[in-house]
Short mmCIF file of C-alpha atoms (C1' of nucleotides) and ligand atoms in Angstrom, two decimals:
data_model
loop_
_atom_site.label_atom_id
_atom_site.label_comp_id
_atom_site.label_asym_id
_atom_site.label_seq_id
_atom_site.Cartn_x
_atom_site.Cartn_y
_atom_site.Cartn_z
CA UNK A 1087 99.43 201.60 261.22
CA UNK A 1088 96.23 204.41 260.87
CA UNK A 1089 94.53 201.75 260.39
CA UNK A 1090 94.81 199.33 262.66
CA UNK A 1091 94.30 202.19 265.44
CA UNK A 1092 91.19 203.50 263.89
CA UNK A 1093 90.14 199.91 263.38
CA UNK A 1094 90.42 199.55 267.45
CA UNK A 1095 88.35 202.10 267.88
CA UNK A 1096 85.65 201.19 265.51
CA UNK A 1097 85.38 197.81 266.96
CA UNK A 1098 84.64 199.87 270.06
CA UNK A 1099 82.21 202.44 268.81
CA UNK A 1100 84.56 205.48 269.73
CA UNK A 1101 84.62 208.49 267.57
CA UNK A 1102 88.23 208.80 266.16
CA UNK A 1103 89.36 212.16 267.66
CA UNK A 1104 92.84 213.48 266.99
CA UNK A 1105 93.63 213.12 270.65
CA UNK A 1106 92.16 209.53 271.04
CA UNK A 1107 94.40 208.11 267.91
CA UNK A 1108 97.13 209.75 269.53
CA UNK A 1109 96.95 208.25 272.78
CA UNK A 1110 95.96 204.89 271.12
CA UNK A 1111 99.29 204.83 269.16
CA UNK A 1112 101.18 205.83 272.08
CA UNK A 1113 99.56 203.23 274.04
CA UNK A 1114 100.36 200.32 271.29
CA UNK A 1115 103.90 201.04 270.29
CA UNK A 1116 105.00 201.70 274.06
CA UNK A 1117 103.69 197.92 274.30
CA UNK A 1118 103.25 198.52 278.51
CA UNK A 1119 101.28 200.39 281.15
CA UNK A 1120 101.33 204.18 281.15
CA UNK A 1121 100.14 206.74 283.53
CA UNK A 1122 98.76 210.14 282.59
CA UNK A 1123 101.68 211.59 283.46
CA UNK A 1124 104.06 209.76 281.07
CA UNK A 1125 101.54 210.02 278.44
CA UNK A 1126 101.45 213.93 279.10
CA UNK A 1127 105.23 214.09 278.91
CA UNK A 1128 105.21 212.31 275.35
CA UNK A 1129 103.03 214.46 273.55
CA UNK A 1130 103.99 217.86 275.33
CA UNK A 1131 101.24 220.17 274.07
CA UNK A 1132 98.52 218.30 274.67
CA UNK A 1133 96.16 219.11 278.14
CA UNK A 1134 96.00 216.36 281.04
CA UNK A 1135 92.48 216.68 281.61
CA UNK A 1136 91.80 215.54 277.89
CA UNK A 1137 94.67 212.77 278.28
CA UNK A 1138 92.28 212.03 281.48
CA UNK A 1139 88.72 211.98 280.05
CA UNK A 1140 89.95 210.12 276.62
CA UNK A 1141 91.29 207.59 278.90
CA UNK A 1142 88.26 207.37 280.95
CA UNK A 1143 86.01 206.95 277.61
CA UNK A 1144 88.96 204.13 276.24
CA UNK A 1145 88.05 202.15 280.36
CA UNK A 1146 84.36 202.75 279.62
CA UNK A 1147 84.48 201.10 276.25
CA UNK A 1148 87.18 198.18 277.31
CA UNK A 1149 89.80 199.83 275.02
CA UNK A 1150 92.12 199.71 278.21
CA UNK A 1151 92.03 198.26 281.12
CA UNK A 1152 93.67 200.83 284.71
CA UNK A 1153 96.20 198.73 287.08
CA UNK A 1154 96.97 200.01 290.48
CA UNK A 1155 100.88 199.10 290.47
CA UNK A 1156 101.59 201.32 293.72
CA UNK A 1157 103.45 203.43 292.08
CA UNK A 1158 101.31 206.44 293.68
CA UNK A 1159 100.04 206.46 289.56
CA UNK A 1160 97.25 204.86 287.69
CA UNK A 1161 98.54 202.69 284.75
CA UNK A 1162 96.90 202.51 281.42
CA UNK A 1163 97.30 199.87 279.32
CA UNK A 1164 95.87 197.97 275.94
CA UNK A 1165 92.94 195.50 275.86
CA UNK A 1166 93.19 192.77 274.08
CA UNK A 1167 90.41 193.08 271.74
CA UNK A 1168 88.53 190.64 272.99
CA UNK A 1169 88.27 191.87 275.86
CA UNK A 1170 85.62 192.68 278.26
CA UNK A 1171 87.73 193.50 281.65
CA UNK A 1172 86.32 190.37 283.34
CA UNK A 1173 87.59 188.11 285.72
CA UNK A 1174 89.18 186.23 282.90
CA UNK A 1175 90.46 188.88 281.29
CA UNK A 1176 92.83 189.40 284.42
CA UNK A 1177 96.21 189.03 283.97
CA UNK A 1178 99.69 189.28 286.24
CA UNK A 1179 101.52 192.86 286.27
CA UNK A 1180 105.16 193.47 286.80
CA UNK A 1181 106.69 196.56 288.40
CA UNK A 1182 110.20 197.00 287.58
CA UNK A 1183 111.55 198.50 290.28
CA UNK A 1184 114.74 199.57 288.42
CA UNK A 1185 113.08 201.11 285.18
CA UNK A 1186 110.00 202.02 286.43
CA UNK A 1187 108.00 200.11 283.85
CA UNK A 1188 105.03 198.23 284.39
CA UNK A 1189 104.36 195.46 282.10
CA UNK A 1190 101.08 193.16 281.45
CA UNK A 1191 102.07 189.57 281.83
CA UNK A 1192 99.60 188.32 279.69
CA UNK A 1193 101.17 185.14 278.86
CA UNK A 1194 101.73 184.26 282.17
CA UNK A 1195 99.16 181.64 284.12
CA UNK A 1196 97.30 182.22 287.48
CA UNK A 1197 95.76 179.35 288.99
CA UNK A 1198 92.75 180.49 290.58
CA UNK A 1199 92.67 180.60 294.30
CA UNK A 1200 90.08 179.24 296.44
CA UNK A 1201 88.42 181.49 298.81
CA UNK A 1202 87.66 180.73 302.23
CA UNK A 1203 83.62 179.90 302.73
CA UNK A 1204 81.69 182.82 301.55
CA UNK A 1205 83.93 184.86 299.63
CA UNK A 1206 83.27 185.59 295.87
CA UNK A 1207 86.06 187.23 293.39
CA UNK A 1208 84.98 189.69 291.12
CA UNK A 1209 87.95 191.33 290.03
CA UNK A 1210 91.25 190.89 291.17
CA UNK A 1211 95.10 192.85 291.07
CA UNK A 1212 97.99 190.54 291.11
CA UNK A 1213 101.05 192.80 291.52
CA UNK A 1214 104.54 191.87 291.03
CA UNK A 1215 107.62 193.71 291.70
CA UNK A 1216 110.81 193.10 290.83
CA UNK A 1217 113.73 193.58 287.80
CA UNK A 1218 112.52 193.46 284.42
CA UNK A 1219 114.14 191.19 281.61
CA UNK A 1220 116.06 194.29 280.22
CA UNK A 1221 117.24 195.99 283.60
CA UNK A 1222 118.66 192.55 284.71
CA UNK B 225 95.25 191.58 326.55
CA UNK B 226 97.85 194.42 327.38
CA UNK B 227 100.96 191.90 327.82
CA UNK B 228 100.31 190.27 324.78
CA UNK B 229 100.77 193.87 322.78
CA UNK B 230 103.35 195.13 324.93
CA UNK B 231 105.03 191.43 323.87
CA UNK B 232 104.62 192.30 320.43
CA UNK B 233 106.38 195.34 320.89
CA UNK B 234 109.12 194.55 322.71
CA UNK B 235 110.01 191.37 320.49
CA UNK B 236 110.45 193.98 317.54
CA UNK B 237 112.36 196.22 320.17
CA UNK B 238 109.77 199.17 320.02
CA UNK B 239 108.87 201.20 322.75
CA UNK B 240 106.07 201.35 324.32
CA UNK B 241 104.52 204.63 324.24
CA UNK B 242 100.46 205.40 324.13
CA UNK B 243 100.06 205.62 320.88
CA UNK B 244 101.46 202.67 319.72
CA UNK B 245 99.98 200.28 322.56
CA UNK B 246 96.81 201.72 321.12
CA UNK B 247 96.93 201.74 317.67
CA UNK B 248 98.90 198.04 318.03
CA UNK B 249 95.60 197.08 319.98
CA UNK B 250 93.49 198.69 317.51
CA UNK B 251 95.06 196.15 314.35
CA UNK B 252 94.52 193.04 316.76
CA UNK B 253 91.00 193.66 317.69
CA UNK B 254 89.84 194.73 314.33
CA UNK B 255 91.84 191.39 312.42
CA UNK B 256 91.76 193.37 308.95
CA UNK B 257 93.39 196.05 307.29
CA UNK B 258 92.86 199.69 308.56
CA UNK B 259 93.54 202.78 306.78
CA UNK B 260 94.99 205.80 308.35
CA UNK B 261 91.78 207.62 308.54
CA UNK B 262 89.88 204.54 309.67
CA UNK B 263 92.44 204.52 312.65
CA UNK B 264 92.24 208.18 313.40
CA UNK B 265 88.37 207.40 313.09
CA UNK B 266 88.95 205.10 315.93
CA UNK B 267 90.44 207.36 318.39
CA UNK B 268 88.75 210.68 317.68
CA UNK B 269 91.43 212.65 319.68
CA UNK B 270 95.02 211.59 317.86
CA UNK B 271 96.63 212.96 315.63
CA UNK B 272 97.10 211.91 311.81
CA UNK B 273 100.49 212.60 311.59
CA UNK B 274 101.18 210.83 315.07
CA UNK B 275 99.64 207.90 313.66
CA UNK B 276 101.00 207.89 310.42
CA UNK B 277 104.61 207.75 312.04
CA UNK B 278 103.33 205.05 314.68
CA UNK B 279 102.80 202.56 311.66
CA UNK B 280 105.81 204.47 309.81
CA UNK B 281 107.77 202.48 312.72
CA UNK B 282 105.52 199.76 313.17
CA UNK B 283 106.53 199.26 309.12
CA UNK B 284 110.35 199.67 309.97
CA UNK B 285 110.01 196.99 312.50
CA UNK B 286 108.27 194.25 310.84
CA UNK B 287 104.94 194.59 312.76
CA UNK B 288 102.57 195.92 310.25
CA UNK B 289 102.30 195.64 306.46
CA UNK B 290 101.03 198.23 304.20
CA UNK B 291 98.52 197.14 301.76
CA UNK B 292 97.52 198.80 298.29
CA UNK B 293 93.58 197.69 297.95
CA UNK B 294 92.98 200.16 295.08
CA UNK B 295 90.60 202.22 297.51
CA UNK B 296 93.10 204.85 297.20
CA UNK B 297 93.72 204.99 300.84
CA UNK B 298 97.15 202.55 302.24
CA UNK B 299 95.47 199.92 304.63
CA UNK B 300 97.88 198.74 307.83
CA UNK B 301 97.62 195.05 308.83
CA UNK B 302 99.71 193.19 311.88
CA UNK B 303 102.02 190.63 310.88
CA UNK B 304 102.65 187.59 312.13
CA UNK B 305 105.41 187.26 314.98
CA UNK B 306 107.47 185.55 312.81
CA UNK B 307 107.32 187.68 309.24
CA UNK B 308 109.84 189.64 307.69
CA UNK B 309 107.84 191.12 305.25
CA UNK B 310 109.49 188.67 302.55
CA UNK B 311 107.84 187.37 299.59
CA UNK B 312 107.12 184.06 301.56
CA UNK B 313 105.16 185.99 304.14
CA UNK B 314 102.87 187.83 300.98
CA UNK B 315 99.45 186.70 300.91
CA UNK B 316 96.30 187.21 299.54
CA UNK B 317 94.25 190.69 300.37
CA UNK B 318 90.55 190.61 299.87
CA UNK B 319 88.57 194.22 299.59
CA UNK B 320 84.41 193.37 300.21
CA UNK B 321 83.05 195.94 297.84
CA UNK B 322 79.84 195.80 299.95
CA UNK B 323 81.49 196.59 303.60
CA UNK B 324 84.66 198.13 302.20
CA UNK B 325 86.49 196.37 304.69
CA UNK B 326 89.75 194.77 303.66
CA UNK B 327 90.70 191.27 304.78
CA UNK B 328 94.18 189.15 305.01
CA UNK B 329 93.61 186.08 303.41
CA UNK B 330 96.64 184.52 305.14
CA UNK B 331 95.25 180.69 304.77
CA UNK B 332 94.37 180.67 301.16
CA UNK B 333 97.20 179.46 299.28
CA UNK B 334 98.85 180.82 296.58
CA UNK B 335 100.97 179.21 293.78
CA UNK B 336 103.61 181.54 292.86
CA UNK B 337 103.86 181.93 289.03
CA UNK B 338 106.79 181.41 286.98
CA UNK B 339 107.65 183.94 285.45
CA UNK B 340 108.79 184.96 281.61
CA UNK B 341 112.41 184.36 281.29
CA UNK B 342 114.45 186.85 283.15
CA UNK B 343 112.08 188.92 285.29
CA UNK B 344 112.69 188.44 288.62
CA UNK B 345 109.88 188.58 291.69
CA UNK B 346 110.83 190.57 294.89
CA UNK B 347 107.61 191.72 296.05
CA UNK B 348 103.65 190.79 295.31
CA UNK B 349 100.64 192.33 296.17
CA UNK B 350 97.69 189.93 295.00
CA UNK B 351 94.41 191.67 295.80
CA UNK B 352 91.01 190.49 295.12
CA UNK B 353 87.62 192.29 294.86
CA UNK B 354 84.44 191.17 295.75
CA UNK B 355 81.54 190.37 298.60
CA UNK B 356 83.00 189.23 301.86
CA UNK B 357 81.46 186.27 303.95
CA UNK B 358 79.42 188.37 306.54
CA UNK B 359 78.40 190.36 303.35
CA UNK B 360 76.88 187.39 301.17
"C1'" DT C 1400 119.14 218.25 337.52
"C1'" DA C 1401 120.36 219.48 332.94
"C1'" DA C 1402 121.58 218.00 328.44
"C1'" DA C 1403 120.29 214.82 324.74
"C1'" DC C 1404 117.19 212.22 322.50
"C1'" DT C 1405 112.40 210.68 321.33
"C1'" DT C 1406 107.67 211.39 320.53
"C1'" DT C 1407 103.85 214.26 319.53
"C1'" DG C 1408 100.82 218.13 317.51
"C1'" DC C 1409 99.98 221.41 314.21
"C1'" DA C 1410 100.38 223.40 310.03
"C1'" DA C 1411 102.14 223.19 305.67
"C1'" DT C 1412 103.41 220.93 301.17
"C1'" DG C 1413 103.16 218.11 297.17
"C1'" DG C 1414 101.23 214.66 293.96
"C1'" DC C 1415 97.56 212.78 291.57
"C1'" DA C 1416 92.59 212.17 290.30
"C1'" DT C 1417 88.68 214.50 289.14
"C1'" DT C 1418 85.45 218.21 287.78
"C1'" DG C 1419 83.11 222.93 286.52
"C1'" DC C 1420 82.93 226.03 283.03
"C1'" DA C 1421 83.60 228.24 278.85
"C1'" DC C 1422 85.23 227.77 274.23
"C1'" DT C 1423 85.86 225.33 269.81
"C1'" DC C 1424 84.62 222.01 266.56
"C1'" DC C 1425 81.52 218.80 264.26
"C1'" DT C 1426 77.08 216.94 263.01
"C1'" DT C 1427 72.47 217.52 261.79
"C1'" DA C 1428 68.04 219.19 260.56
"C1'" DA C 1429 65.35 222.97 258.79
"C1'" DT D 261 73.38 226.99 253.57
"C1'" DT D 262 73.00 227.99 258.11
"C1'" DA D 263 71.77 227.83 262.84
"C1'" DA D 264 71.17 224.81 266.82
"C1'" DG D 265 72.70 221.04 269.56
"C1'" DG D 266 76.06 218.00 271.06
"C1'" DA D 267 80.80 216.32 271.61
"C1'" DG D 268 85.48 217.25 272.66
"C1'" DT D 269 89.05 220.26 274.60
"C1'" DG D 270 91.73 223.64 277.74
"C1'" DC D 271 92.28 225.87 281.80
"C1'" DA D 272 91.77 226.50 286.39
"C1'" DA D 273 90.04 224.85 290.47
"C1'" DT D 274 89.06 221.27 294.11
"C1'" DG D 275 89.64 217.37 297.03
"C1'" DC D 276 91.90 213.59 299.08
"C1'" DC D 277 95.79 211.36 300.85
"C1'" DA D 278 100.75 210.82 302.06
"C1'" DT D 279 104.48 213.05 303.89
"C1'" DT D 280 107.40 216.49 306.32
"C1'" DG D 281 109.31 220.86 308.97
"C1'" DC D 282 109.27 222.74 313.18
"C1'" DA D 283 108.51 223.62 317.85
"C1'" DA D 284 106.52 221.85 322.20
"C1'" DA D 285 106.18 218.03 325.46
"C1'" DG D 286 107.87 213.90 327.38
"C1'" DT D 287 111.74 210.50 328.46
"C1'" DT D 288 116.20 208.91 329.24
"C1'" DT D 289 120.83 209.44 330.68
"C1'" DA D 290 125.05 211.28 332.56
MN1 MN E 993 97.34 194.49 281.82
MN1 MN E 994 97.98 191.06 305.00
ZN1 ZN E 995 113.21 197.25 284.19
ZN1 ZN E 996 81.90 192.73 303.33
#
DNA sequence: TAAACTTTGCAATGGCATTGCACTCCTTAA
DNA sequence: TTAAGGAGTGCAATGCCATTGCAAAGTTTA
């Protein structure tokens, strides 16, 4: 397990710091979006603002990837490690309004849309709410 | 001009007051998505809070939509006389990173996704980044 | 006309993101 | 080996936005 985490982080140049293998394990085994707040509440002792900033340096190196679900919280969750938060990269995300969760939908297809005249896409959100598999 | 909103509000059964006339004229003349402060902005001598419950009932009674663009402010947009705010009336938003301004892309088409087995779609908010026609 | 209800203004409150600053820890070069 | 420099962390603000309590002002109704 170590390793794989502190593999991810190699392939991405970021120092392994107690806190960042922490978060990066919470991060995989939750296997969905987090916000700072959950990830606070799972480690307890830990400080928000260092939850914050090691998330910040995980964004800046494509480690995750944020997703504005509406929940009033920004979500955190995994890159594929490939990944390089393009347009590609962009996947569907579920909001389950029952359980709260927020899921990545990566196996899920978007056909591109085609902009009126003029417009050019370079990032997009594609938000879906609704019950999740388990709460139906 | 001032039948046509006072038509609007009276086929959602909302009353008239100054406020609303002006804040419902406001969305029509703009055609895009305003923010709270952008509407406050507007009028210079309203208050927030006065506005904020104008589209709180506007919301209520199917004539605006609320739209999370990521800017971290909720934009307002009219709906069409016929919506009910169902998934069939969901469109595409576009936020111009250049103007800032945020569009309703209610002509582009959208083809809705099929899901993974059991999750179930009651809501969508699809919202796309990038440079805006008059910004190109 | 007075009571009842609605709308408005003003002043909080609360949540979340973000940052300044000092302290600790680690790495590095003399 | 040790001191300096840099990176990471904790704590305590700050700022922005949404939302609400409460009292005043305006409207409607009996
Ligand atoms: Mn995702
Ligand atoms: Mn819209
Ligand atoms: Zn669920
Ligand atoms: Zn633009």
């Amino acid at each position: 397990m170590k390793d794989v985490i502190e593999n991810k982080l190699k392939l991405r140049s970021v120092k392994p710091t107690a806190m960042r293998l922490l978060v990066l394990q919470c991060l995989m085994e939750q296997n969905r979006a987090l916000s700072l707040n959950e990830l606070e509440a799972l480690f307890e002792n830990a400080d928000k603002s260092t939850i914050f900033r090691t998330l910040k340096t995980f964004q800046e190196n494509y480690l995750v990837h944020r997703i504005n679900d509406g929940s009033g919280a920004i979500k955190y969750a995994l890159c594929d490690d490939d990944c390089i938060c393009s347009l590609e990269d962009n996947h569907i995300h579920f909001l389950c309004t029952k359980c709260e969760k927020t899921y990545c939908l990566k196996d899920t297809p978007i056909t591109t849309p085609s902009l009126p005249n003029g417009f050019r896409a370079n990032f997009a959100n594609y938000l879906i709410e609704g019950i999740c598999s388990t709460c139906t």
